[in-house]
């Protein structure tokens, strides 16, 4: 997908002042009429419709089971890829219960929720990643990541560039969409990522990576592997980087902090900024940075430099991507 930086869409003129100074035209003659102009406030039209649907369903729905916080959003969300794991609860009679917060971040928080069908043994626990919209000030480095992604030249683009309240909501929604698409694509080719269950607005539900006792899988940065375990994790990492490279993409923000180790397996997380190395003019720069970040971490834990040479690995990945 192709795009330009936000700056290309900046409009020095105030569109509101322009509308006041222009003579009033009839709808029939207004060939530039943009239905987006009817939007107001902080919410996108999609979000407004979604919230209205939630209110309507809340009025019509039966009382929630004890301990539940909402009825399932499965029927309203964008659903994950097939073949769908058996543990995913798709019954529309299910209800969701909040179990706590797993992680807080600058752009999103991750909660733990349980989705279960009342009076049955059917249920599952999922991670709910919820992107902030009105609260956050800026998604870090988003202009660089968005190079190569198609967006239309529009009022929405200017709102995102200027970080208006409406624009921040659009950014949050866009990142949720991007991460869900990335997870769906990578999971479908066998990459070690959590299964993306569904996306509903700015909320992304995905497979919970943790133990039966409720302990979440640790980040690689929290571990101190050595010897054979360290070498095995490095081997897993180079395999997944190669798999991504054959798809023409790189993580874009890879470090030991967005790699989990679940039951001995290295898992990629935090993928909203996945970079297309062909479409993005800085794609190879992001690839080299990803490799350098993780190679430095493994080298700091004692893996020999001849095995973790970032230049050598980057060259191999560029060859795997067919970009040499």
C-alpha positions as protocol buffer text, in pm:
chain_id: "A"
residue {
  index: 1
  type: UNK
  ca { x: 0 y: 0 z: 0 }
}
residue {
  index: 2
  type: UNK
  ca { x: 128 y: 347 z: -86 }
}
residue {
  index: 3
  type: UNK
  ca { x: 98 y: 678 z: 93 }
}
residue {
  index: 4
  type: UNK
  ca { x: 272 y: 1002 z: 173 }
}
residue {
  index: 5
  type: UNK
  ca { x: 374 y: 1164 z: 498 }
}
residue {
  index: 6
  type: UNK
  ca { x: 110 y: 1346 z: 696 }
}
residue {
  index: 7
  type: UNK
  ca { x: 274 y: 1675 z: 602 }
}
residue {
  index: 8
  type: UNK
  ca { x: 175 y: 1631 z: 237 }
}
residue {
  index: 9
  type: UNK
  ca { x: -187 y: 1670 z: 339 }
}
residue {
  index: 10
  type: UNK
  ca { x: -158 y: 1973 z: 562 }
}
residue {
  index: 11
  type: UNK
  ca { x: -380 y: 2260 z: 461 }
}
residue {
  index: 12
  type: UNK
  ca { x: -264 y: 2604 z: 575 }
}
residue {
  index: 13
  type: UNK
  ca { x: -613 y: 2743 z: 534 }
}
residue {
  index: 14
  type: UNK
  ca { x: -877 y: 2695 z: 797 }
}
residue {
  index: 15
  type: UNK
  ca { x: -1154 y: 2491 z: 633 }
}
residue {
  index: 16
  type: UNK
  ca { x: -1414 y: 2634 z: 869 }
}
residue {
  index: 17
  type: UNK
  ca { x: -1323 y: 2990 z: 771 }
}
residue {
  index: 18
  type: UNK
  ca { x: -1338 y: 2890 z: 407 }
}
residue {
  index: 19
  type: UNK
  ca { x: -1692 y: 2764 z: 443 }
}
residue {
  index: 20
  type: UNK
  ca { x: -1803 y: 3090 z: 607 }
}
residue {
  index: 21
  type: UNK
  ca { x: -1654 y: 3302 z: 328 }
}
residue {
  index: 22
  type: UNK
  ca { x: -1792 y: 3102 z: 38 }
}
residue {
  index: 23
  type: UNK
  ca { x: -2137 y: 3179 z: -101 }
}
residue {
  index: 24
  type: UNK
  ca { x: -2395 y: 2919 z: -8 }
}
residue {
  index: 25
  type: UNK
  ca { x: -2454 y: 2661 z: -282 }
}
residue {
  index: 26
  type: UNK
  ca { x: -2740 y: 2425 z: -326 }
}
residue {
  index: 27
  type: UNK
  ca { x: -2680 y: 2054 z: -265 }
}
residue {
  index: 28
  type: UNK
  ca { x: -2754 y: 1988 z: -632 }
}
residue {
  index: 29
  type: UNK
  ca { x: -2472 y: 2220 z: -744 }
}
residue {
  index: 30
  type: UNK
  ca { x: -2229 y: 2125 z: -468 }
}
residue {
  index: 31
  type: UNK
  ca { x: -2024 y: 1866 z: -652 }
}
residue {
  index: 32
  type: UNK
  ca { x: -1760 y: 1876 z: -376 }
}
residue {
  index: 33
  type: UNK
  ca { x: -2004 y: 1785 z: -103 }
}
residue {
  index: 34
  type: UNK
  ca { x: -1827 y: 1561 z: 149 }
}
residue {
  index: 35
  type: UNK
  ca { x: -2050 y: 1359 z: 382 }
}
residue {
  index: 36
  type: UNK
  ca { x: -1765 y: 1363 z: 632 }
}
residue {
  index: 37
  type: UNK
  ca { x: -1845 y: 1730 z: 695 }
}
residue {
  index: 38
  type: UNK
  ca { x: -2154 y: 1617 z: 881 }
}
residue {
  index: 39
  type: UNK
  ca { x: -1933 y: 1460 z: 1144 }
}
residue {
  index: 40
  type: UNK
  ca { x: -1867 y: 1650 z: 1461 }
}
residue {
  index: 41
  type: UNK
  ca { x: -1693 y: 1600 z: 1790 }
}
residue {
  index: 42
  type: UNK
  ca { x: -1440 y: 1338 z: 1882 }
}
residue {
  index: 43
  type: UNK
  ca { x: -1591 y: 1021 z: 1737 }
}
residue {
  index: 44
  type: UNK
  ca { x: -1562 y: 876 z: 1390 }
}
residue {
  index: 45
  type: UNK
  ca { x: -1889 y: 789 z: 1218 }
}
residue {
  index: 46
  type: UNK
  ca { x: -1807 y: 418 z: 1252 }
}
residue {
  index: 47
  type: UNK
  ca { x: -1749 y: 459 z: 1624 }
}
residue {
  index: 48
  type: UNK
  ca { x: -2069 y: 660 z: 1662 }
}
residue {
  index: 49
  type: UNK
  ca { x: -2271 y: 385 z: 1489 }
}
residue {
  index: 50
  type: UNK
  ca { x: -2102 y: 119 z: 1700 }
}
residue {
  index: 51
  type: UNK
  ca { x: -2180 y: 297 z: 2027 }
}
residue {
  index: 52
  type: UNK
  ca { x: -2540 y: 352 z: 1919 }
}
residue {
  index: 53
  type: UNK
  ca { x: -2572 y: -19 z: 1845 }
}
residue {
  index: 54
  type: UNK
  ca { x: -2430 y: -102 z: 2187 }
}
residue {
  index: 55
  type: UNK
  ca { x: -2686 y: 124 z: 2355 }
}
residue {
  index: 56
  type: UNK
  ca { x: -2972 y: -27 z: 2157 }
}
residue {
  index: 57
  type: UNK
  ca { x: -2862 y: -384 z: 2228 }
}
residue {
  index: 58
  type: UNK
  ca { x: -2816 y: -302 z: 2596 }
}
residue {
  index: 59
  type: UNK
  ca { x: -3177 y: -188 z: 2617 }
}
residue {
  index: 60
  type: UNK
  ca { x: -3305 y: -498 z: 2440 }
}
residue {
  index: 61
  type: UNK
  ca { x: -3073 y: -754 z: 2594 }
}
residue {
  index: 62
  type: UNK
  ca { x: -3164 y: -965 z: 2897 }
}
residue {
  index: 63
  type: UNK
  ca { x: -2988 y: -896 z: 3227 }
}
residue {
  index: 64
  type: UNK
  ca { x: -2619 y: -991 z: 3230 }
}
residue {
  index: 65
  type: UNK
  ca { x: -2511 y: -1299 z: 3425 }
}
residue {
  index: 66
  type: UNK
  ca { x: -2360 y: -1231 z: 3766 }
}
residue {
  index: 67
  type: UNK
  ca { x: -2003 y: -1104 z: 3732 }
}
residue {
  index: 68
  type: UNK
  ca { x: -2027 y: -1029 z: 3359 }
}
residue {
  index: 69
  type: UNK
  ca { x: -1954 y: -683 z: 3224 }
}
residue {
  index: 70
  type: UNK
  ca { x: -2106 y: -708 z: 2876 }
}
residue {
  index: 71
  type: UNK
  ca { x: -2255 y: -947 z: 2626 }
}
residue {
  index: 72
  type: UNK
  ca { x: -2018 y: -1087 z: 2365 }
}
residue {
  index: 73
  type: UNK
  ca { x: -1920 y: -853 z: 2080 }
}
residue {
  index: 74
  type: UNK
  ca { x: -1848 y: -1146 z: 1849 }
}
residue {
  index: 75
  type: UNK
  ca { x: -2140 y: -1080 z: 1618 }
}
residue {
  index: 76
  type: UNK
  ca { x: -2044 y: -715 z: 1573 }
}
residue {
  index: 77
  type: UNK
  ca { x: -1670 y: -747 z: 1526 }
}
residue {
  index: 78
  type: UNK
  ca { x: -1427 y: -824 z: 1247 }
}
residue {
  index: 79
  type: UNK
  ca { x: -1350 y: -1192 z: 1302 }
}
residue {
  index: 80
  type: UNK
  ca { x: -1022 y: -1381 z: 1292 }
}
residue {
  index: 81
  type: UNK
  ca { x: -892 y: -1603 z: 1012 }
}
residue {
  index: 82
  type: UNK
  ca { x: -974 y: -1967 z: 945 }
}
residue {
  index: 83
  type: UNK
  ca { x: -911 y: -2236 z: 1045 }
}
residue {
  index: 84
  type: UNK
  ca { x: -1037 y: -2098 z: 1373 }
}
residue {
  index: 85
  type: UNK
  ca { x: -901 y: -2264 z: 1691 }
}
residue {
  index: 86
  type: UNK
  ca { x: -1152 y: -2474 z: 1884 }
}
residue {
  index: 87
  type: UNK
  ca { x: -1109 y: -2267 z: 2200 }
}
residue {
  index: 88
  type: UNK
  ca { x: -1255 y: -1952 z: 2041 }
}
residue {
  index: 89
  type: UNK
  ca { x: -1604 y: -1890 z: 2180 }
}
residue {
  index: 90
  type: UNK
  ca { x: -1832 y: -1784 z: 1894 }
}
residue {
  index: 91
  type: UNK
  ca { x: -2170 y: -1836 z: 2061 }
}
residue {
  index: 92
  type: UNK
  ca { x: -2374 y: -1516 z: 2066 }
}
residue {
  index: 93
  type: UNK
  ca { x: -2515 y: -1614 z: 2407 }
}
residue {
  index: 94
  type: UNK
  ca { x: -2170 y: -1565 z: 2565 }
}
residue {
  index: 95
  type: UNK
  ca { x: -2085 y: -1284 z: 2805 }
}
residue {
  index: 96
  type: UNK
  ca { x: -1753 y: -1112 z: 2879 }
}
residue {
  index: 97
  type: UNK
  ca { x: -1606 y: -1051 z: 3223 }
}
residue {
  index: 98
  type: UNK
  ca { x: -1311 y: -824 z: 3300 }
}
residue {
  index: 99
  type: UNK
  ca { x: -1038 y: -1002 z: 3496 }
}
residue {
  index: 100
  type: UNK
  ca { x: -781 y: -724 z: 3528 }
}
residue {
  index: 101
  type: UNK
  ca { x: -508 y: -528 z: 3350 }
}
residue {
  index: 102
  type: UNK
  ca { x: -211 y: -711 z: 3200 }
}
residue {
  index: 103
  type: UNK
  ca { x: -14 y: -417 z: 3067 }
}
residue {
  index: 104
  type: UNK
  ca { x: -37 y: -42 z: 3023 }
}
residue {
  index: 105
  type: UNK
  ca { x: 134 y: 149 z: 2745 }
}
residue {
  index: 106
  type: UNK
  ca { x: 156 y: 486 z: 2573 }
}
residue {
  index: 107
  type: UNK
  ca { x: -92 y: 403 z: 2300 }
}
residue {
  index: 108
  type: UNK
  ca { x: -288 y: 105 z: 2434 }
}
residue {
  index: 109
  type: UNK
  ca { x: -365 y: -97 z: 2743 }
}
residue {
  index: 110
  type: UNK
  ca { x: -399 y: -475 z: 2752 }
}
residue {
  index: 111
  type: UNK
  ca { x: -672 y: -627 z: 2969 }
}
residue {
  index: 112
  type: UNK
  ca { x: -755 y: -986 z: 3053 }
}
residue {
  index: 113
  type: UNK
  ca { x: -1114 y: -1090 z: 2986 }
}
residue {
  index: 114
  type: UNK
  ca { x: -1308 y: -1413 z: 3006 }
}
residue {
  index: 115
  type: UNK
  ca { x: -1573 y: -1496 z: 2747 }
}
residue {
  index: 116
  type: UNK
  ca { x: -1810 y: -1771 z: 2858 }
}
residue {
  index: 117
  type: UNK
  ca { x: -2151 y: -1914 z: 2774 }
}
residue {
  index: 118
  type: UNK
  ca { x: -2367 y: -1901 z: 3089 }
}
residue {
  index: 119
  type: UNK
  ca { x: -2463 y: -2231 z: 3252 }
}
residue {
  index: 120
  type: UNK
  ca { x: -2217 y: -2428 z: 3039 }
}
residue {
  index: 121
  type: UNK
  ca { x: -1853 y: -2521 z: 3064 }
}
residue {
  index: 122
  type: UNK
  ca { x: -1779 y: -2334 z: 2743 }
}
residue {
  index: 123
  type: UNK
  ca { x: -1542 y: -2040 z: 2782 }
}
residue {
  index: 124
  type: UNK
  ca { x: -1201 y: -1893 z: 2710 }
}
residue {
  index: 125
  type: UNK
  ca { x: -965 y: -1626 z: 2840 }
}
residue {
  index: 126
  type: UNK
  ca { x: -836 y: -1361 z: 2599 }
}
residue {
  index: 127
  type: UNK
  ca { x: -613 y: -1056 z: 2595 }
}
residue {
  index: 128
  type: UNK
  ca { x: -803 y: -738 z: 2505 }
}
residue {
  index: 129
  type: UNK
  ca { x: -580 y: -468 z: 2360 }
}
residue {
  index: 130
  type: UNK
  ca { x: -760 y: -134 z: 2371 }
}
residue {
  index: 131
  type: UNK
  ca { x: -612 y: 155 z: 2180 }
}
residue {
  index: 132
  type: UNK
  ca { x: -659 y: 492 z: 2339 }
}
residue {
  index: 133
  type: UNK
  ca { x: -803 y: 768 z: 2126 }
}
residue {
  index: 134
  type: UNK
  ca { x: -884 y: 1094 z: 2303 }
}
residue {
  index: 135
  type: UNK
  ca { x: -635 y: 1052 z: 2585 }
}
residue {
  index: 136
  type: UNK
  ca { x: -309 y: 990 z: 2406 }
}
residue {
  index: 137
  type: UNK
  ca { x: -113 y: 1277 z: 2259 }
}
residue {
  index: 138
  type: UNK
  ca { x: 72 y: 1102 z: 1979 }
}
residue {
  index: 139
  type: UNK
  ca { x: 142 y: 756 z: 1845 }
}
residue {
  index: 140
  type: UNK
  ca { x: 519 y: 741 z: 1845 }
}
residue {
  index: 141
  type: UNK
  ca { x: 688 y: 775 z: 1510 }
}
residue {
  index: 142
  type: UNK
  ca { x: 362 y: 704 z: 1328 }
}
residue {
  index: 143
  type: UNK
  ca { x: 442 y: 924 z: 1026 }
}
residue {
  index: 144
  type: UNK
  ca { x: 744 y: 710 z: 938 }
}
residue {
  index: 145
  type: UNK
  ca { x: 558 y: 384 z: 978 }
}
residue {
  index: 146
  type: UNK
  ca { x: 269 y: 506 z: 767 }
}
residue {
  index: 147
  type: UNK
  ca { x: 486 y: 563 z: 462 }
}
residue {
  index: 148
  type: UNK
  ca { x: 372 y: 307 z: 208 }
}
residue {
  index: 149
  type: UNK
  ca { x: 17 y: 278 z: 343 }
}
residue {
  index: 150
  type: UNK
  ca { x: -263 y: 410 z: 125 }
}
residue {
  index: 151
  type: UNK
  ca { x: -481 y: 683 z: 265 }
}
residue {
  index: 152
  type: UNK
  ca { x: -699 y: 922 z: 74 }
}
residue {
  index: 153
  type: UNK
  ca { x: -627 y: 1293 z: 59 }
}
residue {
  index: 154
  type: UNK
  ca { x: -906 y: 1420 z: 273 }
}
residue {
  index: 155
  type: UNK
  ca { x: -1021 y: 1610 z: 575 }
}
residue {
  index: 156
  type: UNK
  ca { x: -955 y: 1297 z: 784 }
}
residue {
  index: 157
  type: UNK
  ca { x: -591 y: 1302 z: 677 }
}
residue {
  index: 158
  type: UNK
  ca { x: -551 y: 1664 z: 784 }
}
residue {
  index: 159
  type: UNK
  ca { x: -723 y: 1590 z: 1115 }
}
residue {
  index: 160
  type: UNK
  ca { x: -477 y: 1306 z: 1179 }
}
residue {
  index: 161
  type: UNK
  ca { x: -181 y: 1524 z: 1084 }
}
residue {
  index: 162
  type: UNK
  ca { x: -294 y: 1807 z: 1313 }
}
residue {
  index: 163
  type: UNK
  ca { x: -378 y: 1568 z: 1601 }
}
residue {
  index: 164
  type: UNK
  ca { x: -727 y: 1706 z: 1652 }
}
residue {
  index: 165
  type: UNK
  ca { x: -954 y: 1505 z: 1883 }
}
residue {
  index: 166
  type: UNK
  ca { x: -1128 y: 1362 z: 1579 }
}
residue {
  index: 167
  type: UNK
  ca { x: -792 y: 1286 z: 1419 }
}
residue {
  index: 168
  type: UNK
  ca { x: -658 y: 1107 z: 1728 }
}
residue {
  index: 169
  type: UNK
  ca { x: -964 y: 883 z: 1728 }
}
residue {
  index: 170
  type: UNK
  ca { x: -900 y: 802 z: 1362 }
}
residue {
  index: 171
  type: UNK
  ca { x: -538 y: 718 z: 1440 }
}
residue {
  index: 172
  type: UNK
  ca { x: -639 y: 482 z: 1720 }
}
residue {
  index: 173
  type: UNK
  ca { x: -888 y: 309 z: 1493 }
}
residue {
  index: 174
  type: UNK
  ca { x: -632 y: 283 z: 1216 }
}
residue {
  index: 175
  type: UNK
  ca { x: -371 y: 120 z: 1438 }
}
residue {
  index: 176
  type: UNK
  ca { x: -625 y: -134 z: 1567 }
}
residue {
  index: 177
  type: UNK
  ca { x: -718 y: -221 z: 1209 }
}
residue {
  index: 178
  type: UNK
  ca { x: -350 y: -244 z: 1110 }
}
residue {
  index: 179
  type: UNK
  ca { x: -255 y: -473 z: 1397 }
}
residue {
  index: 180
  type: UNK
  ca { x: -551 y: -703 z: 1342 }
}
residue {
  index: 181
  type: UNK
  ca { x: -464 y: -733 z: 973 }
}
residue {
  index: 182
  type: UNK
  ca { x: -97 y: -799 z: 1052 }
}
residue {
  index: 183
  type: UNK
  ca { x: -178 y: -1068 z: 1310 }
}
residue {
  index: 184
  type: UNK
  ca { x: -427 y: -1234 z: 1076 }
}
residue {
  index: 185
  type: UNK
  ca { x: -177 y: -1240 z: 791 }
}
residue {
  index: 186
  type: UNK
  ca { x: 114 y: -1369 z: 999 }
}
residue {
  index: 187
  type: UNK
  ca { x: -92 y: -1627 z: 1187 }
}
residue {
  index: 188
  type: UNK
  ca { x: -219 y: -1761 z: 854 }
}
residue {
  index: 189
  type: UNK
  ca { x: 136 y: -1827 z: 730 }
}
residue {
  index: 190
  type: UNK
  ca { x: 240 y: -1999 z: 1051 }
}
residue {
  index: 191
  type: UNK
  ca { x: 429 y: -1719 z: 1223 }
}
residue {
  index: 192
  type: UNK
  ca { x: 450 y: -1737 z: 1604 }
}
residue {
  index: 193
  type: UNK
  ca { x: 193 y: -1471 z: 1692 }
}
residue {
  index: 194
  type: UNK
  ca { x: -116 y: -1484 z: 1915 }
}
residue {
  index: 195
  type: UNK
  ca { x: -433 y: -1579 z: 1730 }
}
residue {
  index: 196
  type: UNK
  ca { x: -638 y: -1264 z: 1653 }
}
residue {
  index: 197
  type: UNK
  ca { x: -991 y: -1345 z: 1768 }
}
residue {
  index: 198
  type: UNK
  ca { x: -1167 y: -1027 z: 1659 }
}
residue {
  index: 199
  type: UNK
  ca { x: -1153 y: -650 z: 1628 }
}
residue {
  index: 200
  type: UNK
  ca { x: -1437 y: -433 z: 1749 }
}
residue {
  index: 201
  type: UNK
  ca { x: -1376 y: -61 z: 1710 }
}
residue {
  index: 202
  type: UNK
  ca { x: -1046 y: 20 z: 1880 }
}
residue {
  index: 203
  type: UNK
  ca { x: -1046 y: -304 z: 2080 }
}
residue {
  index: 204
  type: UNK
  ca { x: -847 y: -605 z: 1959 }
}
residue {
  index: 205
  type: UNK
  ca { x: -916 y: -944 z: 2119 }
}
residue {
  index: 206
  type: UNK
  ca { x: -645 y: -1206 z: 2083 }
}
residue {
  index: 207
  type: UNK
  ca { x: -513 y: -1530 z: 2223 }
}
residue {
  index: 208
  type: UNK
  ca { x: -390 y: -1498 z: 2580 }
}
residue {
  index: 209
  type: UNK
  ca { x: -36 y: -1626 z: 2616 }
}
residue {
  index: 210
  type: UNK
  ca { x: 4 y: -1740 z: 2974 }
}
residue {
  index: 211
  type: UNK
  ca { x: 1 y: -2027 z: 3220 }
}
residue {
  index: 212
  type: UNK
  ca { x: -301 y: -2202 z: 3369 }
}
residue {
  index: 213
  type: UNK
  ca { x: -233 y: -2030 z: 3702 }
}
residue {
  index: 214
  type: UNK
  ca { x: -299 y: -1694 z: 3537 }
}
residue {
  index: 215
  type: UNK
  ca { x: 64 y: -1584 z: 3496 }
}
residue {
  index: 216
  type: UNK
  ca { x: 124 y: -1409 z: 3166 }
}
residue {
  index: 217
  type: UNK
  ca { x: 409 y: -1526 z: 2944 }
}
residue {
  index: 218
  type: UNK
  ca { x: 720 y: -1321 z: 3025 }
}
residue {
  index: 219
  type: UNK
  ca { x: 885 y: -1083 z: 2785 }
}
residue {
  index: 220
  type: UNK
  ca { x: 1223 y: -1191 z: 2655 }
}
residue {
  index: 221
  type: UNK
  ca { x: 1373 y: -886 z: 2825 }
}
residue {
  index: 222
  type: UNK
  ca { x: 1264 y: -1024 z: 3164 }
}
residue {
  index: 223
  type: UNK
  ca { x: 1454 y: -1350 z: 3119 }
}
residue {
  index: 224
  type: UNK
  ca { x: 1818 y: -1443 z: 3162 }
}
residue {
  index: 225
  type: UNK
  ca { x: 1862 y: -1741 z: 2927 }
}
residue {
  index: 226
  type: UNK
  ca { x: 2206 y: -1891 z: 2878 }
}
residue {
  index: 227
  type: UNK
  ca { x: 2380 y: -2174 z: 2700 }
}
residue {
  index: 228
  type: UNK
  ca { x: 2160 y: -2394 z: 2486 }
}
residue {
  index: 229
  type: UNK
  ca { x: 1840 y: -2207 z: 2576 }
}
residue {
  index: 230
  type: UNK
  ca { x: 1989 y: -1879 z: 2455 }
}
residue {
  index: 231
  type: UNK
  ca { x: 2104 y: -2036 z: 2128 }
}
residue {
  index: 232
  type: UNK
  ca { x: 1764 y: -2197 z: 2074 }
}
residue {
  index: 233
  type: UNK
  ca { x: 1583 y: -1865 z: 2121 }
}
residue {
  index: 234
  type: UNK
  ca { x: 1821 y: -1697 z: 1875 }
}
residue {
  index: 235
  type: UNK
  ca { x: 1758 y: -1973 z: 1623 }
}
residue {
  index: 236
  type: UNK
  ca { x: 1381 y: -1926 z: 1666 }
}
residue {
  index: 237
  type: UNK
  ca { x: 1421 y: -1552 z: 1617 }
}
residue {
  index: 238
  type: UNK
  ca { x: 1619 y: -1582 z: 1294 }
}
residue {
  index: 239
  type: UNK
  ca { x: 1359 y: -1828 z: 1162 }
}
residue {
  index: 240
  type: UNK
  ca { x: 1068 y: -1590 z: 1224 }
}
residue {
  index: 241
  type: UNK
  ca { x: 1259 y: -1292 z: 1084 }
}
residue {
  index: 242
  type: UNK
  ca { x: 1328 y: -1497 z: 772 }
}
residue {
  index: 243
  type: UNK
  ca { x: 962 y: -1592 z: 744 }
}
residue {
  index: 244
  type: UNK
  ca { x: 861 y: -1226 z: 767 }
}
residue {
  index: 245
  type: UNK
  ca { x: 1125 y: -1131 z: 512 }
}
residue {
  index: 246
  type: UNK
  ca { x: 990 y: -1382 z: 260 }
}
residue {
  index: 247
  type: UNK
  ca { x: 658 y: -1197 z: 300 }
}
residue {
  index: 248
  type: UNK
  ca { x: 836 y: -869 z: 234 }
}
residue {
  index: 249
  type: UNK
  ca { x: 776 y: -726 z: 582 }
}
residue {
  index: 250
  type: UNK
  ca { x: 960 y: -654 z: 905 }
}
residue {
  index: 251
  type: UNK
  ca { x: 827 y: -594 z: 1254 }
}
residue {
  index: 252
  type: UNK
  ca { x: 922 y: -227 z: 1254 }
}
residue {
  index: 253
  type: UNK
  ca { x: 975 y: -186 z: 1629 }
}
residue {
  index: 254
  type: UNK
  ca { x: 1136 y: -512 z: 1733 }
}
residue {
  index: 255
  type: UNK
  ca { x: 1311 y: -549 z: 2065 }
}
residue {
  index: 256
  type: UNK
  ca { x: 1333 y: -788 z: 2358 }
}
residue {
  index: 257
  type: UNK
  ca { x: 1030 y: -607 z: 2503 }
}
residue {
  index: 258
  type: UNK
  ca { x: 784 y: -718 z: 2234 }
}
residue {
  index: 259
  type: UNK
  ca { x: 895 y: -1079 z: 2220 }
}
residue {
  index: 260
  type: UNK
  ca { x: 729 y: -1320 z: 2463 }
}
residue {
  index: 261
  type: UNK
  ca { x: 852 y: -1666 z: 2560 }
}
residue {
  index: 262
  type: UNK
  ca { x: 554 y: -1898 z: 2598 }
}
residue {
  index: 263
  type: UNK
  ca { x: 621 y: -2263 z: 2679 }
}
residue {
  index: 264
  type: UNK
  ca { x: 969 y: -2232 z: 2533 }
}
residue {
  index: 265
  type: UNK
  ca { x: 848 y: -2070 z: 2212 }
}
residue {
  index: 266
  type: UNK
  ca { x: 935 y: -1718 z: 2106 }
}
residue {
  index: 267
  type: UNK
  ca { x: 621 y: -1517 z: 2019 }
}
residue {
  index: 268
  type: UNK
  ca { x: 595 y: -1184 z: 1835 }
}
residue {
  index: 269
  type: UNK
  ca { x: 359 y: -921 z: 1978 }
}
residue {
  index: 270
  type: UNK
  ca { x: 285 y: -549 z: 1925 }
}
residue {
  index: 271
  type: UNK
  ca { x: 253 y: -543 z: 1548 }
}
residue {
  index: 272
  type: UNK
  ca { x: 47 y: -235 z: 1451 }
}
residue {
  index: 273
  type: UNK
  ca { x: 347 y: -74 z: 1283 }
}
residue {
  index: 274
  type: UNK
  ca { x: 452 y: -372 z: 1067 }
}
residue {
  index: 275
  type: UNK
  ca { x: 652 y: -232 z: 775 }
}
residue {
  index: 276
  type: UNK
  ca { x: 628 y: -332 z: 410 }
}
residue {
  index: 277
  type: UNK
  ca { x: 992 y: -329 z: 300 }
}
residue {
  index: 278
  type: UNK
  ca { x: 898 y: -272 z: -64 }
}
residue {
  index: 279
  type: UNK
  ca { x: 629 y: -5 z: -32 }
}
residue {
  index: 280
  type: UNK
  ca { x: 791 y: 189 z: 251 }
}
residue {
  index: 281
  type: UNK
  ca { x: 1092 y: 393 z: 132 }
}
residue {
  index: 282
  type: UNK
  ca { x: 1253 y: 336 z: 472 }
}
residue {
  index: 283
  type: UNK
  ca { x: 1172 y: -35 z: 480 }
}
residue {
  index: 284
  type: UNK
  ca { x: 1532 y: -158 z: 480 }
}
residue {
  index: 285
  type: UNK
  ca { x: 1619 y: 98 z: 746 }
}
residue {
  index: 286
  type: UNK
  ca { x: 1349 y: -47 z: 974 }
}
residue {
  index: 287
  type: UNK
  ca { x: 1474 y: -399 z: 900 }
}
residue {
  index: 288
  type: UNK
  ca { x: 1832 y: -312 z: 990 }
}
residue {
  index: 289
  type: UNK
  ca { x: 1717 y: -147 z: 1313 }
}
residue {
  index: 290
  type: UNK
  ca { x: 1504 y: -448 z: 1410 }
}
residue {
  index: 291
  type: UNK
  ca { x: 1800 y: -681 z: 1360 }
}
residue {
  index: 292
  type: UNK
  ca { x: 2044 y: -454 z: 1545 }
}
residue {
  index: 293
  type: UNK
  ca { x: 1812 y: -424 z: 1845 }
}
residue {
  index: 294
  type: UNK
  ca { x: 1766 y: -796 z: 1900 }
}
residue {
  index: 295
  type: UNK
  ca { x: 2125 y: -888 z: 1806 }
}
residue {
  index: 296
  type: UNK
  ca { x: 2255 y: -646 z: 2068 }
}
residue {
  index: 297
  type: UNK
  ca { x: 2034 y: -804 z: 2333 }
}
residue {
  index: 298
  type: UNK
  ca { x: 2145 y: -1159 z: 2256 }
}
residue {
  index: 299
  type: UNK
  ca { x: 2509 y: -1053 z: 2243 }
}
residue {
  index: 300
  type: UNK
  ca { x: 2472 y: -884 z: 2583 }
}
residue {
  index: 301
  type: UNK
  ca { x: 2351 y: -1217 z: 2724 }
}
residue {
  index: 302
  type: UNK
  ca { x: 2663 y: -1397 z: 2606 }
}
residue {
  index: 303
  type: UNK
  ca { x: 2588 y: -1523 z: 2256 }
}
residue {
  index: 304
  type: UNK
  ca { x: 2908 y: -1491 z: 2047 }
}
residue {
  index: 305
  type: UNK
  ca { x: 2929 y: -1201 z: 1804 }
}
residue {
  index: 306
  type: UNK
  ca { x: 3001 y: -1430 z: 1510 }
}
residue {
  index: 307
  type: UNK
  ca { x: 2651 y: -1577 z: 1557 }
}
residue {
  index: 308
  type: UNK
  ca { x: 2475 y: -1246 z: 1611 }
}
residue {
  index: 309
  type: UNK
  ca { x: 2642 y: -1024 z: 1354 }
}
residue {
  index: 310
  type: UNK
  ca { x: 2363 y: -781 z: 1260 }
}
residue {
  index: 311
  type: UNK
  ca { x: 2514 y: -689 z: 922 }
}
residue {
  index: 312
  type: UNK
  ca { x: 2534 y: -1052 z: 813 }
}
residue {
  index: 313
  type: UNK
  ca { x: 2180 y: -1131 z: 928 }
}
residue {
  index: 314
  type: UNK
  ca { x: 2038 y: -818 z: 765 }
}
residue {
  index: 315
  type: UNK
  ca { x: 2199 y: -912 z: 435 }
}
residue {
  index: 316
  type: UNK
  ca { x: 2054 y: -1264 z: 458 }
}
residue {
  index: 317
  type: UNK
  ca { x: 1707 y: -1125 z: 528 }
}
residue {
  index: 318
  type: UNK
  ca { x: 1729 y: -881 z: 236 }
}
residue {
  index: 319
  type: UNK
  ca { x: 1820 y: -1176 z: 14 }
}
residue {
  index: 320
  type: UNK
  ca { x: 1526 y: -1377 z: 154 }
}
residue {
  index: 321
  type: UNK
  ca { x: 1297 y: -1084 z: 69 }
}
residue {
  index: 322
  type: UNK
  ca { x: 1431 y: -1078 z: -287 }
}
residue {
  index: 323
  type: UNK
  ca { x: 1555 y: -722 z: -247 }
}
residue {
  index: 324
  type: UNK
  ca { x: 1928 y: -780 z: -299 }
}
